[in-house]
């Protein structure tokens, strides 16, 4: 190894750089377990489905269940509420996406794409702005201007199909994956 | 001004120690003989007061952690047990809870002092930037701490703040889930917040060390904003400023004790005496008072991502102040135009805080507060990004005194009596 002055570097330089690089890769790889430990555990992921009995819910009424730690809205809509939801021009909506886990992505937010059966509206009750639980509107106690829900935290208003109409929330209330087990029973998740 | 050390070890033990670990030399040079401008006023005592606040929070916090249980099922009851069962638990918890508010009160005075007297200007840019970092760490620590009692405001405050990250396009929701350790704020979230709440104060203490280190290179700014020119401009830190700091600290502690003993829930929210309920959001969510101006900015913007950007931008802006101010004069005492815009800025911050505390659709004198908050937010940003650079160029400052000593003693006091 006489010619050690060349710019190409020596064998020893190569070994230094190679071992330092491997050390850096190893340290970076070790960082991942420390990041990933904060993600939900498999136990949290397993609490994924719940069954809901619909028989006790009256027309115009909403019952709130808990699913994956979030409020789950199950609302039995009156014919007037369904008609109001269907009358909306979807092209005018702030978020014209069905946001429904049970239909294909990117379908328009028509009322038919928001509910499997028009009478039953099933939603995750988490405001898409900053996560508060919106308050349901009834003819007796209206909340918001669209007959659906009002989020008191920052003033987002949803209509009778759970679609965002006014306020800072960017998206419609999401529809979770669910299926009818019978006429009076659904399984969510 | 940090200059050569004047420490002179007297005993044999001091000489022995000085050759191995010169800790007495460090204390002597930084807290005893350190030359300090002789004209510092009351507003310069808040650095010491803030150090005291950090100490109070750490001592009371370590004690509270001996009795607190970081578990979603037990946290609320363990805090109630601290209040009712633990000997003097009520006192220690009220000191900790009100201590946080006093800490922020002091830090806001400290920051406005720095703004008014131009303490962020060269050569003190890094002191200011490290200070902004401490302020950020304080907000994070306060947020984590507010979650721990696991009341309604704890839970929903945590939900709203962690959801701020979901505004980030594409990966936002994954970040939120990662922060929660679940699909919503829950037990996993509470545990990690407790861990971080215990960690961060010690990080703050370390960064405060950097803040003071950086301060001791150029030395203190002063109300005149002019440089120290001769030893006549300064007095030794001890006893002049140790005593002055101690006096105002006593006054501050009287105020602190007033809240702890006579109105311990003054800064609190009654909703937080209800256990956390993931299915019901309280009708009006309000953060702690010291975060209200930023909350008002967030609420005044009807777009999620933009609201979060504006709120974050309001804090990030502070980092750039040393370069946004184009004036060659530091102190607002000699800046007739800037002084007016400064006080307008102070009013605007209070106004934002007021708007943040009101309901989202509230109005006063027929004016919707959301518009008041919008205009105040606009002024907040305009003050730093437009007014500061422009005023510095067009303003004619008043004549600066020749020296600190001349300003204190007048022209004919050649040899002031010590």
mmCIF file of N, CA, C and O in Angstrom, chain B residues 139-177:
data_model
loop_
_atom_site.group_PDB
_atom_site.id
_atom_site.type_symbol
_atom_site.label_atom_id
_atom_site.label_comp_id
_atom_site.label_asym_id
_atom_site.label_seq_id
_atom_site.Cartn_x
_atom_site.Cartn_y
_atom_site.Cartn_z
ATOM 1 N N UNK B 139 -45.858 25.111 26.621
ATOM 2 C CA UNK B 139 -47.224 24.864 26.153
ATOM 3 C C UNK B 139 -47.484 23.362 26.047
ATOM 4 O O UNK B 139 -48.553 22.881 26.423
ATOM 5 N N UNK B 140 -46.502 22.618 25.526
ATOM 6 C CA UNK B 140 -46.666 21.166 25.412
ATOM 7 C C UNK B 140 -46.829 20.546 26.802
ATOM 8 O O UNK B 140 -47.734 19.729 27.036
ATOM 9 N N UNK B 141 -45.982 20.964 27.741
ATOM 10 C CA UNK B 141 -46.041 20.409 29.094
ATOM 11 C C UNK B 141 -47.388 20.730 29.741
ATOM 12 O O UNK B 141 -48.020 19.862 30.363
ATOM 13 N N UNK B 142 -47.831 21.978 29.593
ATOM 14 C CA UNK B 142 -49.106 22.388 30.196
ATOM 15 C C UNK B 142 -50.259 21.587 29.596
ATOM 16 O O UNK B 142 -51.175 21.149 30.311
ATOM 17 N N UNK B 143 -50.215 21.378 28.284
ATOM 18 C CA UNK B 143 -51.266 20.603 27.620
ATOM 19 C C UNK B 143 -51.305 19.168 28.161
ATOM 20 O O UNK B 143 -52.361 18.663 28.542
ATOM 21 N N UNK B 144 -50.133 18.515 28.229
ATOM 22 C CA UNK B 144 -50.095 17.139 28.738
ATOM 23 C C UNK B 144 -50.612 17.099 30.173
ATOM 24 O O UNK B 144 -51.355 16.188 30.556
ATOM 25 N N UNK B 145 -50.211 18.092 30.963
ATOM 26 C CA UNK B 145 -50.616 18.102 32.368
ATOM 27 C C UNK B 145 -52.112 18.278 32.529
ATOM 28 O O UNK B 145 -52.737 17.660 33.393
ATOM 29 N N UNK B 146 -52.716 19.109 31.669
ATOM 30 C CA UNK B 146 -54.150 19.376 31.777
ATOM 31 C C UNK B 146 -54.970 18.127 31.461
ATOM 32 O O UNK B 146 -56.100 17.988 31.909
ATOM 33 N N UNK B 147 -54.392 17.201 30.684
ATOM 34 C CA UNK B 147 -55.105 15.970 30.330
ATOM 35 C C UNK B 147 -55.168 15.009 31.525
ATOM 36 O O UNK B 147 -56.131 14.244 31.676
ATOM 37 N N UNK B 148 -54.160 15.063 32.402
ATOM 38 C CA UNK B 148 -54.007 14.017 33.417
ATOM 39 C C UNK B 148 -55.185 13.848 34.382
ATOM 40 O O UNK B 148 -55.501 12.707 34.740
ATOM 41 N N UNK B 149 -55.880 14.914 34.841
ATOM 42 C CA UNK B 149 -57.005 14.669 35.772
ATOM 43 C C UNK B 149 -58.158 13.894 35.129
ATOM 44 O O UNK B 149 -59.045 13.426 35.839
ATOM 45 N N UNK B 150 -58.165 13.777 33.795
ATOM 46 C CA UNK B 150 -59.121 12.953 33.072
ATOM 47 C C UNK B 150 -60.574 13.380 33.330
ATOM 48 O O UNK B 150 -61.477 12.565 33.453
ATOM 49 N N UNK B 151 -60.753 14.702 33.397
ATOM 50 C CA UNK B 151 -62.119 15.242 33.438
ATOM 51 C C UNK B 151 -62.604 15.488 32.014
ATOM 52 O O UNK B 151 -61.910 15.173 31.049
ATOM 53 N N UNK B 152 -63.796 16.084 31.905
ATOM 54 C CA UNK B 152 -64.368 16.328 30.580
ATOM 55 C C UNK B 152 -63.486 17.271 29.742
ATOM 56 O O UNK B 152 -63.278 17.044 28.562
ATOM 57 N N UNK B 153 -62.987 18.346 30.366
ATOM 58 C CA UNK B 153 -62.149 19.289 29.607
ATOM 59 C C UNK B 153 -60.807 18.643 29.252
ATOM 60 O O UNK B 153 -60.260 18.885 28.177
ATOM 61 N N UNK B 154 -60.282 17.818 30.175
ATOM 62 C CA UNK B 154 -59.041 17.094 29.879
ATOM 63 C C UNK B 154 -59.228 16.279 28.611
ATOM 64 O O UNK B 154 -58.450 16.368 27.660
ATOM 65 N N UNK B 155 -60.286 15.473 28.606
ATOM 66 C CA UNK B 155 -60.506 14.527 27.512
ATOM 67 C C UNK B 155 -60.739 15.252 26.191
ATOM 68 O O UNK B 155 -60.119 14.936 25.172
ATOM 69 N N UNK B 156 -61.641 16.243 26.223
ATOM 70 C CA UNK B 156 -62.000 16.883 24.956
ATOM 71 C C UNK B 156 -60.945 17.874 24.504
ATOM 72 O O UNK B 156 -60.765 18.097 23.303
ATOM 73 N N UNK B 157 -60.208 18.449 25.462
ATOM 74 C CA UNK B 157 -59.051 19.265 25.086
ATOM 75 C C UNK B 157 -58.031 18.410 24.354
ATOM 76 O O UNK B 157 -57.514 18.791 23.304
ATOM 77 N N UNK B 158 -57.761 17.219 24.910
ATOM 78 C CA UNK B 158 -56.808 16.309 24.277
ATOM 79 C C UNK B 158 -57.304 15.906 22.894
ATOM 80 O O UNK B 158 -56.526 15.832 21.935
ATOM 81 N N UNK B 159 -58.618 15.667 22.761
ATOM 82 C CA UNK B 159 -59.180 15.275 21.464
ATOM 83 C C UNK B 159 -58.982 16.376 20.427
ATOM 84 O O UNK B 159 -58.504 16.126 19.316
ATOM 85 N N UNK B 160 -59.329 17.610 20.802
ATOM 86 C CA UNK B 160 -59.239 18.710 19.843
ATOM 87 C C UNK B 160 -57.777 18.971 19.458
ATOM 88 O O UNK B 160 -57.445 19.119 18.280
ATOM 89 N N UNK B 161 -56.879 19.007 20.449
ATOM 90 C CA UNK B 161 -55.486 19.357 20.141
ATOM 91 C C UNK B 161 -54.822 18.258 19.304
ATOM 92 O O UNK B 161 -54.115 18.545 18.333
ATOM 93 N N UNK B 162 -55.054 16.981 19.653
ATOM 94 C CA UNK B 162 -54.413 15.925 18.856
ATOM 95 C C UNK B 162 -55.012 15.884 17.448
ATOM 96 O O UNK B 162 -54.328 15.527 16.499
ATOM 97 N N UNK B 163 -56.290 16.271 17.323
ATOM 98 C CA UNK B 163 -56.909 16.295 15.998
ATOM 99 C C UNK B 163 -56.350 17.396 15.113
ATOM 100 O O UNK B 163 -56.558 17.376 13.897
ATOM 101 N N UNK B 164 -55.652 18.377 15.712
ATOM 102 C CA UNK B 164 -54.999 19.400 14.891
ATOM 103 C C UNK B 164 -54.064 18.736 13.889
ATOM 104 O O UNK B 164 -53.926 19.175 12.754
ATOM 105 N N UNK B 165 -53.428 17.625 14.313
ATOM 106 C CA UNK B 165 -52.474 16.949 13.431
ATOM 107 C C UNK B 165 -53.177 16.256 12.264
ATOM 108 O O UNK B 165 -52.567 16.022 11.238
ATOM 109 N N UNK B 166 -54.466 15.939 12.443
ATOM 110 C CA UNK B 166 -55.190 15.270 11.360
ATOM 111 C C UNK B 166 -55.442 16.219 10.198
ATOM 112 O O UNK B 166 -55.890 15.798 9.136
ATOM 113 N N UNK B 167 -55.154 17.517 10.384
ATOM 114 C CA UNK B 167 -55.318 18.465 9.276
ATOM 115 C C UNK B 167 -54.203 18.310 8.241
ATOM 116 O O UNK B 167 -54.345 18.761 7.115
ATOM 117 N N UNK B 168 -53.086 17.675 8.636
ATOM 118 C CA UNK B 168 -51.984 17.488 7.697
ATOM 119 C C UNK B 168 -52.457 16.560 6.574
ATOM 120 O O UNK B 168 -53.001 15.495 6.843
ATOM 121 N N UNK B 169 -52.271 16.959 5.311
ATOM 122 C CA UNK B 169 -52.768 16.118 4.214
ATOM 123 C C UNK B 169 -52.099 14.732 4.211
ATOM 124 O O UNK B 169 -50.946 14.598 4.631
ATOM 125 N N UNK B 170 -52.826 13.746 3.746
ATOM 126 C CA UNK B 170 -52.399 12.358 3.522
ATOM 127 C C UNK B 170 -52.066 11.615 4.819
ATOM 128 O O UNK B 170 -52.740 10.662 5.186
ATOM 129 N N UNK B 171 -51.010 12.048 5.551
ATOM 130 C CA UNK B 171 -50.575 11.254 6.697
ATOM 131 C C UNK B 171 -51.190 11.715 8.010
ATOM 132 O O UNK B 171 -50.965 11.095 9.050
ATOM 133 N N UNK B 172 -51.999 12.795 7.968
ATOM 134 C CA UNK B 172 -52.516 13.383 9.205
ATOM 135 C C UNK B 172 -53.238 12.400 10.105
ATOM 136 O O UNK B 172 -52.984 12.335 11.306
ATOM 137 N N UNK B 173 -54.149 11.594 9.520
ATOM 138 C CA UNK B 173 -54.917 10.662 10.343
ATOM 139 C C UNK B 173 -54.036 9.593 10.968
ATOM 140 O O UNK B 173 -54.271 9.159 12.095
ATOM 141 N N UNK B 174 -52.988 9.181 10.240
ATOM 142 C CA UNK B 174 -52.069 8.187 10.801
ATOM 143 C C UNK B 174 -51.291 8.778 11.976
ATOM 144 O O UNK B 174 -51.022 8.093 12.961
ATOM 145 N N UNK B 175 -50.926 10.061 11.846
ATOM 146 C CA UNK B 175 -50.210 10.717 12.947
ATOM 147 C C UNK B 175 -51.110 10.776 14.174
ATOM 148 O O UNK B 175 -50.672 10.488 15.296
ATOM 149 N N UNK B 176 -52.401 11.130 13.965
ATOM 150 C CA UNK B 176 -53.327 11.218 15.096
ATOM 151 C C UNK B 176 -53.456 9.854 15.777
ATOM 152 O O UNK B 176 -53.367 9.755 17.007
ATOM 153 N N UNK B 177 -53.645 8.789 15.002
ATOM 154 C CA UNK B 177 -53.745 7.441 15.576
ATOM 155 C C UNK B 177 -52.477 7.071 16.327
ATOM 156 O O UNK B 177 -52.517 6.491 17.412
#
